[in-house]
XYZ file of C-alpha atoms in Angstrom:
315
model
C -10.116 24.473 -45.366
C -9.772 20.762 -46.685
C -12.826 18.669 -45.239
C -15.915 16.987 -46.489
C -18.425 18.881 -44.602
C -21.107 21.327 -46.261
C -20.130 24.809 -47.045
C -22.775 25.976 -44.381
C -20.566 24.279 -41.583
C -17.249 25.693 -43.361
C -18.773 29.308 -42.745
C -19.571 28.497 -39.224
C -16.131 27.278 -38.590
C -14.497 30.069 -40.374
C -14.846 32.151 -37.128
C -13.223 29.300 -34.994
C -10.379 28.994 -37.529
C -9.913 32.888 -37.519
C -9.757 32.700 -33.850
C -7.060 29.735 -33.682
C -4.780 31.635 -36.105
C -5.944 29.697 -39.078
C -7.259 32.403 -40.852
C -4.807 35.333 -40.143
C -6.007 37.800 -42.746
C -8.882 38.957 -40.371
C -8.001 41.996 -38.059
C -8.361 41.710 -34.165
C -10.743 44.403 -34.512
C -13.003 42.678 -36.971
C -12.917 39.473 -34.622
C -13.968 41.787 -31.743
C -16.620 43.452 -33.687
C -18.353 39.928 -34.672
C -18.610 39.159 -30.875
C -19.295 42.575 -29.651
C -23.310 41.844 -28.962
C -22.570 38.033 -27.921
C -24.115 37.872 -24.158
C -22.925 35.092 -21.799
C -25.634 33.811 -19.816
C -25.149 31.629 -16.853
C -27.149 28.926 -15.590
C -26.535 27.757 -12.102
C -26.797 23.626 -11.978
C -26.284 23.307 -8.292
C -24.130 24.388 -5.541
C -20.752 25.763 -6.868
C -21.654 24.650 -10.509
C -22.868 26.098 -13.434
C -23.261 26.170 -17.502
C -22.373 29.210 -19.586
C -24.144 29.941 -22.985
C -22.808 32.197 -25.469
C -20.931 31.992 -28.907
C -19.219 28.591 -29.399
C -19.184 25.432 -26.990
C -21.241 25.418 -24.076
C -18.965 26.274 -20.983
C -18.843 24.383 -17.636
C -17.927 26.179 -14.366
C -17.088 24.348 -11.004
C -16.119 26.942 -8.174
C -15.319 26.667 -4.480
C -12.515 26.739 -1.947
C -10.209 24.878 -4.491
C -10.326 27.288 -7.112
C -12.620 27.869 -10.416
C -12.295 24.754 -13.074
C -13.490 25.979 -16.698
C -14.685 23.435 -19.215
C -13.969 25.042 -22.594
C -13.586 28.874 -23.328
C -15.332 30.014 -26.564
C -13.516 32.509 -28.468
C -10.757 34.858 -27.592
C -12.700 38.093 -27.967
C -15.220 36.640 -25.187
C -13.053 36.272 -22.493
C -13.424 39.393 -20.781
C -17.146 38.849 -20.912
C -16.582 35.226 -19.628
C -14.307 36.460 -16.876
C -17.150 38.597 -15.824
C -19.844 35.952 -15.770
C -17.735 33.730 -13.715
C -17.054 36.728 -11.363
C -21.044 37.559 -11.117
C -21.426 33.464 -9.792
C -19.338 34.721 -7.124
C -16.189 32.564 -8.017
C -12.653 33.285 -8.176
C -10.542 33.697 -11.298
C -10.045 30.601 -13.468
C -7.494 28.286 -12.205
C -7.710 25.048 -13.930
C -9.160 24.897 -17.612
C -10.008 21.649 -19.430
C -10.704 21.469 -23.166
C -13.187 18.778 -24.411
C -11.674 18.641 -28.010
C -9.230 21.011 -30.171
C -11.796 23.088 -32.307
C -11.354 26.565 -31.816
C -14.747 27.536 -30.389
C -13.723 25.539 -27.433
C -10.017 26.391 -27.211
C -10.022 29.898 -28.651
C -9.829 31.807 -25.240
C -6.870 29.252 -23.947
C -4.141 31.831 -24.702
C -5.946 34.620 -22.496
C -6.955 32.115 -19.680
C -3.386 30.654 -19.925
C -1.590 34.245 -19.634
C -3.975 34.834 -16.591
C -2.346 32.017 -14.910
C -5.050 28.829 -15.735
C -3.548 25.618 -15.798
C -4.595 24.065 -18.961
C -5.484 20.465 -19.263
C -6.571 18.177 -22.391
C -6.177 15.007 -24.350
C -2.923 14.318 -25.840
C -4.159 14.843 -29.400
C -5.711 18.235 -28.572
C -2.046 19.612 -27.750
C -0.705 18.007 -30.901
C -3.339 19.445 -33.012
C -3.073 22.731 -31.498
C 0.612 22.553 -32.167
C 0.366 22.250 -35.858
C -0.867 20.333 -38.975
C -0.802 16.566 -38.297
C -0.204 13.664 -40.687
C -3.427 12.221 -39.493
C -5.310 15.348 -40.937
C -6.235 18.887 -39.875
C -4.577 20.968 -37.003
C -3.828 24.626 -36.180
C -1.335 26.234 -38.799
C 0.601 28.207 -37.457
C 0.811 26.499 -34.141
C -1.166 27.917 -31.172
C 1.050 30.390 -28.988
C 2.470 28.284 -26.206
C 0.194 29.952 -23.574
C -2.539 28.268 -25.337
C -1.425 24.931 -25.207
C -2.559 22.095 -22.584
C 0.264 21.864 -20.099
C -0.945 18.537 -18.557
C -2.368 15.952 -20.977
C -3.404 12.128 -20.508
C -4.250 9.342 -22.626
C -7.213 7.617 -21.050
C -8.256 10.301 -18.493
C -7.691 11.884 -14.948
C -9.669 12.594 -11.829
C -9.442 15.577 -10.017
C -10.467 16.211 -6.331
C -11.662 19.605 -6.184
C -14.141 21.882 -4.548
C -15.541 18.746 -2.590
C -16.305 16.838 -5.881
C -14.652 14.221 -7.754
C -14.309 15.564 -11.123
C -14.096 12.457 -13.535
C -12.268 13.000 -17.333
C -12.702 10.556 -19.681
C -11.054 10.301 -23.224
C -13.814 9.155 -25.944
C -11.761 7.401 -28.703
C -12.286 8.416 -32.313
C -15.700 9.850 -31.973
C -16.397 13.809 -32.825
C -12.564 14.180 -33.301
C -9.637 11.884 -31.944
C -9.249 13.703 -29.034
C -12.571 14.063 -27.159
C -13.237 14.035 -23.733
C -16.341 14.059 -21.320
C -16.577 15.707 -17.760
C -18.328 14.231 -14.884
C -19.088 16.002 -11.606
C -19.800 12.781 -9.253
C -21.301 14.417 -6.408
C -23.120 17.114 -8.288
C -24.116 14.819 -10.959
C -23.447 16.797 -13.860
C -22.068 15.630 -16.970
C -20.190 17.767 -20.003
C -20.009 15.986 -23.193
C -18.453 18.560 -25.387
C -19.212 17.857 -29.180
C -19.852 14.325 -28.660
C -23.428 15.599 -27.938
C -25.177 18.193 -29.944
C -28.608 18.558 -28.644
C -31.474 19.862 -30.952
C -29.598 22.525 -32.966
C -27.931 20.379 -35.425
C -27.386 16.918 -36.886
C -23.683 15.696 -35.494
C -20.653 17.197 -36.867
C -17.946 14.114 -36.974
C -14.839 15.627 -38.047
C -13.301 12.994 -40.172
C -10.292 15.103 -40.604
C -9.478 14.873 -37.103
C -9.835 11.287 -36.714
C -13.512 11.379 -35.788
C -15.896 8.562 -36.679
C -19.655 7.680 -36.313
C -18.979 4.788 -34.495
C -16.954 6.560 -31.784
C -19.629 9.030 -31.177
C -22.104 6.094 -30.735
C -20.071 4.491 -28.304
C -19.461 7.921 -26.400
C -23.060 8.234 -25.972
C -23.359 4.480 -24.852
C -20.545 5.120 -22.480
C -22.277 8.441 -21.208
C -25.399 6.624 -20.451
C -23.960 4.046 -18.185
C -22.691 7.056 -16.061
C -25.814 8.898 -15.602
C -29.362 8.594 -14.175
C -32.653 10.590 -14.350
C -31.551 13.149 -12.332
C -28.337 13.792 -14.063
C -27.888 17.341 -15.887
C -25.992 17.258 -18.859
C -24.323 19.857 -20.629
C -24.128 19.471 -24.470
C -21.242 21.094 -26.482
C -24.249 22.883 -28.112
C -27.621 23.528 -27.400
C -29.589 23.552 -24.242
C -29.265 21.630 -21.033
C -30.376 17.775 -21.470
C -31.573 14.838 -19.639
C -30.905 11.130 -19.697
C -34.055 10.721 -21.838
C -32.559 13.374 -24.396
C -29.216 11.326 -24.491
C -31.205 8.115 -25.058
C -32.650 9.552 -28.099
C -29.446 10.964 -29.531
C -28.228 7.622 -29.084
C -31.169 5.916 -30.901
C -30.754 8.158 -33.659
C -27.246 7.483 -33.921
C -27.634 3.881 -34.032
C -30.620 3.674 -36.500
C -28.690 6.040 -38.996
C -25.410 3.858 -38.548
C -27.543 0.802 -39.053
C -29.400 1.939 -42.058
C -26.273 3.176 -43.865
C -24.406 0.189 -42.616
C -26.954 -1.908 -44.381
C -27.237 -0.078 -47.657
C -23.437 -0.356 -48.238
C -23.414 -4.150 -47.577
C -26.133 -3.794 -50.719
C -23.617 -1.999 -52.554
C -25.207 1.471 -52.671
C -22.903 4.495 -53.351
C -22.744 7.496 -51.068
C -25.132 9.692 -53.458
C -27.721 6.470 -53.506
C -27.674 6.227 -49.676
C -28.143 9.963 -49.507
C -31.091 9.847 -51.442
C -32.747 7.356 -49.327
C -32.616 9.939 -46.522
C -31.851 8.094 -43.439
C -31.529 10.962 -41.099
C -34.375 12.973 -42.441
C -36.279 12.325 -39.338
C -34.082 14.410 -37.228
C -32.997 16.844 -39.738
C -35.662 19.372 -38.842
C -33.818 22.585 -37.865
C -33.293 24.711 -40.824
C -30.564 26.626 -39.315
C -28.568 23.269 -37.966
C -25.145 23.870 -39.812
C -24.909 19.892 -40.492
C -27.818 18.722 -42.659
C -28.881 15.419 -43.858
C -26.667 14.872 -46.613
C -23.371 15.949 -44.583
C -24.181 13.731 -41.718
C -24.873 10.781 -43.829
C -21.647 11.444 -45.794
C -19.686 11.471 -42.518
C -21.348 8.387 -41.508
C -20.898 6.422 -44.708
C -17.422 7.337 -44.729
C -16.804 6.461 -41.252
C -17.967 3.031 -42.026
C -15.443 2.551 -44.856
C -12.852 3.169 -42.514
C -11.748 -0.069 -40.633
C -12.191 0.354 -36.812
C -9.375 2.248 -35.204
C -7.166 0.306 -33.198
C -6.253 1.008 -29.681
C -4.205 4.239 -29.175
C -0.988 3.902 -27.371
C 0.036 6.489 -24.658
C 2.816 8.958 -25.884
């Protein structure tokens, strides 16, 4: 896998790659065995809305008379367990599925849910990357099956009027990847941030090879903070549920580290010299985090070496 990230993250993403057909050498039996012990746990967040925790990205669920809406779907072998957890909530089978970005721990179940009749939606770049290797960087190789691909794509976002709520889906440009979306339920006051926000489990993963950039992660946090209040329930891509205060701390961390790296760059310091300064040490506290300080600082350093991305144009 061609990427700047640490070997520890590479190991974590191996499962994702396998389940998005990037590592075909592993059998279906092996994939199934890897997730045999995973338990899908549901946490209700309000009337007709919940979050599912398992292995991979956190899943948002909205359900009611207009059908069940799923936000991300983890890995393919977990689909039956996810479907069972949804049924246990009293919800109908998934009718709509939104992917927050293209990584396999958020889209691995797409083919299963697509074949079961779900309408899949995502940003333009999610479909492009799932179709194959992109000129701008990494994508699925070989391409995902047709049933796994988003059938509805958008450039800036979309709004769904379902189950008595307004669901606002907004694209956040060049952040974790180039196809990230956040999902906000206006009435329920719940925000799903995908991997734009890792809560207390690791330092941020900025996928430079998929068009990600540290500036965009900071901008996404700033945008999200304008949408929430002290009562908002925030679903991170990974980690436990969060509050506005938690997201503010994350924003402040990003702003601080970017500022320190930017100043060091302007002083002519090399990447190795900046890493030696340990600008992220204060937040690099989880020994099991799959992004550690040096990898995060490298991503920030390289992000700042790239000219700010120009406005994307609709396809």
